[in-house]
């Protein structure tokens, strides 16, 4: 049974991000989902979470979420060191950055789990498909397919802690092919919310990582069929990488 | 100005040429060409004395059409983009069409639907006398990350003298103009028996008070964050409405305005169309039309058939209801209507399809309330299109039993996968890019019913 924490779901819920937690719950029946609101002490800080998910949010709430996590930064680092699983999707990945820079040059301090920094460019949205791979260690290379739709990019060197190597779609910024952040079992990615239902093999990897060796991704056959159809489309050179509908 | 007149001339020639050649694009390309020649075109083009603009995430087309109808039926000849694009190029086309070669406006009034994201490009030059904002909800991800982004764009672009006609039941929209001191007129829909006490959709973008951050309390909820709300910790809350749709009475709606009440013909009884109608009434009244003028104009108004069409064959009713793919709130709204529709139902979903070489961001289906389709009154859901497998998985995750689901990648056999039981209703829900597919399936269903193959 997993204790899956959703951080600030009242605001950090863009693009169906909460389905990552719900999909894990469906994949591992009996698991609980803990919704932590802005006024709560996070479950991970009390040692009561096995997997912690946070989704993308409007910038105003992204900043609020980072501010709410700031007092628990040490606890979060300790959890990462102990192997707790974190899955931060969409612009939640920027919680791992040192700071976020606005278009006017002003900066918002972030948790600083890495030396990366983020820059916003809200009038020039980046939309793309993403096809890449994840080094799953004993599980081998796992293909990852998903979508990006974002108003900011991260900069800096993530070559020693990236999450996914990109085949289509950029990395943490347009010049990078290395996507996201992986710090122990902390996974941060600009890939949008329903990452897990759209990537059943990655879900299986997360379940294994959480010690649920018998659990399988919910609706495994159907999820795999949808994933395969997406892979075929994404691999087709006819389809544009950017300019999503 | 020389450049402008060249642009005006070329735009008009382009429009005529497109018409003669029978090509499409006549409501957009002329403006596109003219703007290329003269990027400042919107600053120079002659404009009617009064301009009403309509914007918002959902409902702006229906509201614009209703307003255009109201004015035309009251004898106004108007400049409008009702058949064309709502971005700067479409607006430019409409305004070019509405002036003579000497740049003299032909009409005294313009009713223009304006894409929210184009606000900065348009309101800098075209300053509407009235701006109706229907709502600000989550939109297609590739354009609009969230409603606050669109709010900021409109707020920034807003001319301070524009009178705002705003949905009082949308606490995001309702705050427009607060910084610039615009005059604001509000409309609302009163609580109905079917309304809920708490938000019930997957998404609620007004969960927290924008002033103090406390969780908001709702008096009632229509859908998503649309309803009446207040902050228990500070003074923030839904503004009082100047026009309130109080009740639905058979084919009429009752609207309260100050101390008086008027009844208008109801265009269509679902909540989204009710909001569109009260928006149009509030705008027309604010403009200065009398309630009687509006009543007469709305007497035979209906929703255009590309949005909603009902037919019956034998004992089966078929409702084609346009369902904007990529916009979770729009899809959820339609799913909620389907769920609440009386009797047994079947559904054909035609939401997602391949579009040339462009992929669709399928994340939106995880913001959409597919859970509404998990209802005992819905006996079958046929999912059509290249991405039916995504929708199939999403419906399973919504709890819909697999035996109620069927997939038809090409749509060819969709009609055969339906039960079409006597007394049931079939909802065909196509994306706005899929009217042809919807019609093909509808015809196949009608053919099956007529040939007596139904169960």
Coordinates of N, CA and C in Angstrom, one line a residue, chain A residues 10-11 13-16 18-19 22-23 26 38 58-59 61 64 122-123 125 127 129 147-149 151 192 194 197-198 218-219 222-223 225-226 229-230 233-234 238-240 243-245, chain B residues 117 120 138 141-146 148-149 153 202-205 207-208 213 325-326 354-363 366-367 371 387 389-390 392-394 396-397 431-433:
Chain A
X10 N -5.4 22.0 -4.8 CA -6.3 23.1 -5.1 C -5.9 24.1 -6.1
X11 N -4.5 24.1 -6.3 CA -4.0 25.1 -7.3 C -3.0 24.5 -8.3
X13 N -2.7 22.0 -10.3 CA -3.5 20.9 -10.9 C -3.7 21.1 -12.4
X14 N -2.9 21.9 -13.0 CA -3.1 22.2 -14.4 C -2.9 20.9 -15.3
X15 N -3.6 20.7 -16.3 CA -3.4 19.7 -17.3 C -3.5 18.3 -16.8
X16 N -4.4 18.1 -15.8 CA -4.7 16.7 -15.4 C -3.6 16.1 -14.5
X18 N -3.2 15.7 -11.5 CA -3.5 14.9 -10.3 C -3.7 13.4 -10.7
X19 N -3.9 13.2 -12.0 CA -4.1 11.8 -12.5 C -2.8 11.0 -12.2
X22 N -3.6 9.6 -8.9 CA -4.8 8.8 -8.9 C -4.4 7.5 -9.7
X23 N -3.6 7.6 -10.7 CA -3.3 6.4 -11.5 C -2.4 5.5 -10.7
X26 N -4.8 3.7 -8.4 CA -5.6 2.7 -9.1 C -4.7 1.5 -9.4
X38 N -2.4 24.3 1.1 CA -1.4 25.3 1.4 C -1.2 25.5 3.0
X58 N -0.7 27.9 -12.3 CA -0.5 29.3 -12.7 C 0.6 29.9 -11.9
X59 N 1.3 30.8 -12.5 CA 2.6 31.3 -11.9 C 2.3 31.8 -10.5
X61 N 0.3 30.8 -8.3 CA 0.2 29.7 -7.4 C 1.5 28.8 -7.4
X64 N 3.4 30.5 -4.9 CA 2.8 30.2 -3.5 C 3.3 28.8 -3.1
X122 N 6.1 34.4 -21.1 CA 4.7 33.9 -21.2 C 4.0 34.2 -22.5
X123 N 4.5 35.2 -23.3 CA 3.9 35.5 -24.5 C 4.4 34.5 -25.7
X125 N 4.8 30.8 -25.9 CA 4.6 29.5 -25.4 C 5.3 28.5 -26.2
X127 N 5.2 24.6 -27.3 CA 4.4 23.5 -27.4 C 5.1 22.4 -28.2
X129 N 5.6 17.8 -28.9 CA 5.5 16.5 -28.4 C 6.9 16.1 -27.8
X147 N 3.7 15.2 -23.7 CA 3.5 16.5 -24.3 C 4.1 17.6 -23.4
X148 N 4.5 18.6 -24.1 CA 5.0 19.8 -23.4 C 4.2 21.0 -23.8
X149 N 3.9 21.8 -22.9 CA 3.2 23.1 -23.2 C 3.5 24.0 -22.1
X151 N 5.5 27.9 -20.5 CA 5.8 29.4 -20.7 C 7.1 29.7 -20.1
X192 N 3.8 17.2 -19.2 CA 2.5 17.5 -18.5 C 1.9 16.4 -17.8
X194 N -0.6 14.1 -17.1 CA -0.9 12.6 -17.1 C 0.3 11.8 -17.6
X197 N -0.3 7.8 -16.6 CA -1.3 7.0 -17.5 C -0.8 6.9 -18.9
X198 N -0.1 7.9 -19.4 CA 0.4 7.9 -20.8 C 1.7 7.1 -20.9
X218 N -2.5 0.3 -13.9 CA -4.0 0.1 -14.1 C -4.3 0.1 -15.5
X219 N -5.3 -0.8 -15.9 CA -5.7 -1.0 -17.3 C -4.4 -1.1 -18.2
X222 N -4.8 -1.6 -22.0 CA -5.3 -0.5 -22.8 C -4.3 0.7 -22.7
X223 N -3.7 0.9 -21.6 CA -2.7 1.9 -21.5 C -1.5 1.7 -22.5
X225 N -1.7 0.0 -25.3 CA -2.2 0.2 -26.6 C -2.2 1.7 -27.0
X226 N -2.6 2.5 -26.0 CA -2.6 3.9 -26.3 C -1.2 4.4 -26.4
X229 N 0.2 3.5 -29.8 CA -0.3 4.3 -30.9 C 0.4 5.7 -30.9
X230 N 0.6 6.2 -29.7 CA 1.3 7.5 -29.6 C 2.7 7.4 -30.1
X233 N 2.9 7.5 -33.8 CA 2.7 8.8 -34.3 C 3.9 9.7 -34.1
X234 N 4.5 9.6 -32.9 CA 5.6 10.5 -32.6 C 6.8 10.1 -33.4
X238 N 6.6 12.5 -40.5 CA 5.6 13.3 -41.1 C 5.0 14.3 -40.0
X239 N 5.0 13.9 -38.8 CA 4.4 14.8 -37.7 C 5.4 15.8 -37.2
X240 N 4.9 17.0 -37.0 CA 5.8 18.1 -36.5 C 6.0 17.9 -35.1
X243 N 4.4 23.0 -32.6 CA 3.2 23.4 -33.2 C 2.0 22.4 -33.0
X244 N 1.8 22.1 -31.7 CA 0.7 21.2 -31.4 C -0.6 21.9 -31.6
X245 N -1.6 21.1 -31.8 CA -3.0 21.7 -31.8 C -3.5 21.8 -30.4
Chain B
X117 N -6.9 36.2 -26.7 CA -5.5 36.3 -26.7 C -5.1 37.4 -27.7
X120 N -4.5 42.3 -27.0 CA -3.4 43.3 -27.1 C -3.3 43.9 -28.5
X138 N -10.4 27.4 -18.3 CA -9.2 26.7 -19.0 C -9.5 26.6 -20.5
X141 N -4.5 24.2 -24.3 CA -3.3 24.4 -23.6 C -2.2 25.1 -24.5
X142 N -2.3 24.8 -25.8 CA -1.2 25.3 -26.6 C -1.2 26.8 -26.8
X143 N -2.4 27.4 -26.5 CA -2.5 28.9 -26.6 C -2.5 29.5 -25.2
X144 N -3.3 29.0 -24.3 CA -3.6 29.7 -23.1 C -3.3 28.8 -21.9
X145 N -2.2 29.1 -21.2 CA -1.9 28.1 -20.1 C -2.9 28.0 -19.0
X146 N -3.6 29.1 -18.7 CA -4.6 29.1 -17.6 C -5.4 30.4 -17.7
X148 N -5.9 32.9 -15.7 CA -5.3 34.1 -15.1 C -4.4 34.8 -16.2
X149 N -3.8 34.0 -17.0 CA -2.9 34.5 -18.1 C -3.8 35.3 -19.0
X153 N -3.9 39.4 -19.9 CA -3.9 40.0 -21.2 C -5.0 41.0 -21.5
X202 N -13.6 18.4 -12.2 CA -12.2 18.1 -11.9 C -11.5 19.5 -11.7
X203 N -11.9 20.5 -12.5 CA -11.1 21.7 -12.4 C -12.0 22.8 -11.8
X204 N -11.4 23.6 -10.9 CA -12.0 24.8 -10.3 C -10.9 25.8 -10.2
X205 N -10.9 26.7 -11.1 CA -9.8 27.7 -11.1 C -10.0 28.9 -10.2
X207 N -10.5 28.4 -6.6 CA -10.6 27.7 -5.3 C -10.2 28.6 -4.2
X208 N -9.3 29.6 -4.5 CA -8.7 30.4 -3.4 C -9.0 31.9 -3.6
X213 N -6.1 34.6 -0.1 CA -5.6 33.3 -0.2 C -6.4 32.2 0.5
X325 N -13.2 20.0 -28.7 CA -12.0 19.2 -28.2 C -10.9 20.2 -27.8
X326 N -10.0 19.7 -27.0 CA -8.9 20.5 -26.5 C -9.3 21.4 -25.3
X354 N -6.6 13.2 -36.4 CA -5.4 13.7 -37.0 C -5.6 15.0 -37.7
X355 N -4.7 15.9 -37.6 CA -4.9 17.2 -38.3 C -3.6 17.5 -39.1
X356 N -3.6 16.9 -40.3 CA -2.4 17.1 -41.1 C -1.2 16.5 -40.4
X357 N -0.2 17.3 -40.2 CA 1.0 16.9 -39.6 C 1.1 17.4 -38.1
X358 N 0.0 17.8 -37.6 CA 0.0 18.4 -36.3 C -0.6 17.5 -35.2
X359 N 0.2 17.2 -34.2 CA -0.4 16.4 -33.1 C -1.2 17.2 -32.2
X360 N -2.1 16.5 -31.5 CA -2.9 17.1 -30.5 C -2.4 16.8 -29.1
X361 N -2.4 17.8 -28.3 CA -2.0 17.6 -26.9 C -3.2 16.9 -26.2
X362 N -3.0 15.6 -25.9 CA -4.1 14.8 -25.3 C -4.2 15.0 -23.8
X363 N -3.3 15.8 -23.2 CA -3.4 16.0 -21.8 C -4.8 16.5 -21.3
X366 N -7.5 14.6 -19.4 CA -7.3 14.4 -17.9 C -7.8 15.6 -17.1
X367 N -8.1 16.6 -17.8 CA -8.8 17.8 -17.1 C -10.3 17.7 -17.3
X371 N -15.8 11.4 -16.1 CA -16.6 10.7 -15.1 C -18.1 10.9 -15.2
X387 N -7.3 8.8 -32.2 CA -6.8 8.7 -30.8 C -7.9 8.1 -29.9
X389 N -7.9 5.3 -28.6 CA -7.4 4.5 -27.5 C -7.1 5.4 -26.3
X390 N -6.7 6.6 -26.5 CA -6.5 7.5 -25.4 C -7.9 7.7 -24.6
X392 N -10.5 5.9 -24.7 CA -10.9 4.6 -24.2 C -10.3 4.4 -22.8
X393 N -9.0 4.6 -22.7 CA -8.3 4.5 -21.4 C -8.9 5.5 -20.4
X394 N -9.1 6.7 -20.9 CA -9.6 7.7 -20.0 C -11.0 7.4 -19.4
X396 N -12.2 4.3 -19.1 CA -12.0 3.2 -18.1 C -11.6 3.8 -16.8
X397 N -10.6 4.7 -16.8 CA -10.2 5.4 -15.6 C -11.3 6.2 -14.9
X431 N -16.0 17.4 -32.3 CA -15.2 18.6 -32.2 C -15.7 19.5 -33.4
X432 N -15.3 20.8 -33.2 CA -15.8 21.7 -34.3 C -15.1 21.5 -35.6
X433 N -14.0 20.7 -35.6 CA -13.3 20.3 -36.9 C -14.0 19.1 -37.5

